[in-house]
Coordinates of C-alpha atoms in Angstrom, one line a residue:
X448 CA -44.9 54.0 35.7
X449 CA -42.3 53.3 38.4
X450 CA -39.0 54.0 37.9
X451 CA -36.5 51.4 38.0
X452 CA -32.8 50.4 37.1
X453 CA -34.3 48.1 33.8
X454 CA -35.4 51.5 32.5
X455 CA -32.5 53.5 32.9
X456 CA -29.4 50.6 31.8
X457 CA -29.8 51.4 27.8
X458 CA -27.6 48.9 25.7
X459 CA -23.5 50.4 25.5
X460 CA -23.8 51.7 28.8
X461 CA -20.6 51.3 30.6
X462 CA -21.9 49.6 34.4
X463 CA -20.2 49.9 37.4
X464 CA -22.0 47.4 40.1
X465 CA -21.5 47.5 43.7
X466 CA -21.8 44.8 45.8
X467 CA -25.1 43.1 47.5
X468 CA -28.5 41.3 46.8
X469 CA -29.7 44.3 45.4
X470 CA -26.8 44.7 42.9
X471 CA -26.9 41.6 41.9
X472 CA -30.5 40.9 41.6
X473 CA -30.3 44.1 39.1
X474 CA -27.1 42.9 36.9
X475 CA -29.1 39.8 36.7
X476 CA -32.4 41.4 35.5
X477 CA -30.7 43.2 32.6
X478 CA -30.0 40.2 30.7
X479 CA -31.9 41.3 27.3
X480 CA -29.4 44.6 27.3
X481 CA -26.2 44.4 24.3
X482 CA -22.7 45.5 24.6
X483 CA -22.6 46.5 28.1
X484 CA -19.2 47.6 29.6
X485 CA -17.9 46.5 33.2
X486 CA -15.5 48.8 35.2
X487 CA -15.9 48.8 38.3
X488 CA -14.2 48.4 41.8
X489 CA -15.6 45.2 43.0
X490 CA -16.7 42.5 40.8
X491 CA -19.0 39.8 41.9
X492 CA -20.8 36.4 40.8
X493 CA -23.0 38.2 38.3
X494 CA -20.1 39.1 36.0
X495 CA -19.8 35.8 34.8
X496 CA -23.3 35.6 34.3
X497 CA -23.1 39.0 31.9
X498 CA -20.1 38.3 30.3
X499 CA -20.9 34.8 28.8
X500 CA -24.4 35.6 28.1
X501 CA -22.6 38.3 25.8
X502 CA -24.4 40.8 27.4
X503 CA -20.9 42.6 28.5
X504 CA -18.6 43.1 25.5
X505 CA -16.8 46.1 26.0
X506 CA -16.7 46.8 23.0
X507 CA -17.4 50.6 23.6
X508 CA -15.3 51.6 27.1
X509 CA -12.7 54.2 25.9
X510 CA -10.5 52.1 28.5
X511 CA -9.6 49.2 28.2
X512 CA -11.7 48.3 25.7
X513 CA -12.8 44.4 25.1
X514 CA -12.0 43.7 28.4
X515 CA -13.8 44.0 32.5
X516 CA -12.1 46.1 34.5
X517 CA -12.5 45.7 38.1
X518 CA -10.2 45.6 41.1
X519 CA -11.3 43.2 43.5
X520 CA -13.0 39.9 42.9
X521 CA -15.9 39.1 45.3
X522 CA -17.6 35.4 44.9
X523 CA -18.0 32.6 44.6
X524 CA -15.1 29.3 43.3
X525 CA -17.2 30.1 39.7
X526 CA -15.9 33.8 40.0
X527 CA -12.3 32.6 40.7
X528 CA -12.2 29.9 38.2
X529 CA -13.7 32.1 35.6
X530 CA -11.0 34.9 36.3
X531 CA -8.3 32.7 35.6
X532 CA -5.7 33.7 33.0
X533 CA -8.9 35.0 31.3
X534 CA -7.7 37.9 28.8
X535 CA -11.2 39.0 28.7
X536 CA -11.5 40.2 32.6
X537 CA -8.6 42.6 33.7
X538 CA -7.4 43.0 37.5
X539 CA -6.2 47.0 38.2
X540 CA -5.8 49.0 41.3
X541 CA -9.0 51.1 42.8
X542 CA -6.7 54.5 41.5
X543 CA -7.6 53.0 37.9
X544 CA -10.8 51.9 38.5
X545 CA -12.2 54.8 40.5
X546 CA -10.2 57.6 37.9
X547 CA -13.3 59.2 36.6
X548 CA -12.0 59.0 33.1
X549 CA -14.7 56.3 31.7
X550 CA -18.2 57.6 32.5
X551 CA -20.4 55.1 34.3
X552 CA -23.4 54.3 34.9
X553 CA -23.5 53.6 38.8
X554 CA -25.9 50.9 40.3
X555 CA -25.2 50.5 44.5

């Protein structure tokens, strides 16, 4: 059996998603997974997808838990409009993002 990203992205794990076809195809294949985290650098068109699917929660990050963490937003007008004044989706800088404290599961 091959392995691929579906078998590895177990429910609770805490993503962070680069950016690209491939990234994205992958957040968007995972959509049967539960209380996913999101903290990552770049956040993209998929997030929205995740996040009101219920598929990301973050109910479990140590940091900043309840809400996506990213620091740059990459997308679409859907990705902007979503963002807005949304207490659910948190903008901080890369030092935050990128700390090392939360441990991630890294798709690129």
């Amino acid at each position: 059996m091959p392995i691929t990203y579906q078998n590895t992205i177990n429910d609770e794990a805490i993503l962070q998603i680069g950016m690209g076809s491939i990234p994205d195809a992958i957040a968007l294949s995972i959509m049967d997974r539960r209380n996913l985290g999101f903290h990552s650098g770049m956040a993209s068109d998929f997030l929205v997808d995740l996040m009101n699917s219920g598929v990301v929660t973050n109910i479990t990050k140590p940091s900043d838990r309840g809400v996506s963490t990213t620091a740059i937003l990459l997308g679409k007008t859907k990705l902007y409009e979503f963002a807005d004044n949304n207490k659910e989706l948190k903008l901080r800088p890369s030092w935050h993002t990128h700390s090392g404290d939360v441990h991630l599961l890294k798709i690129s």
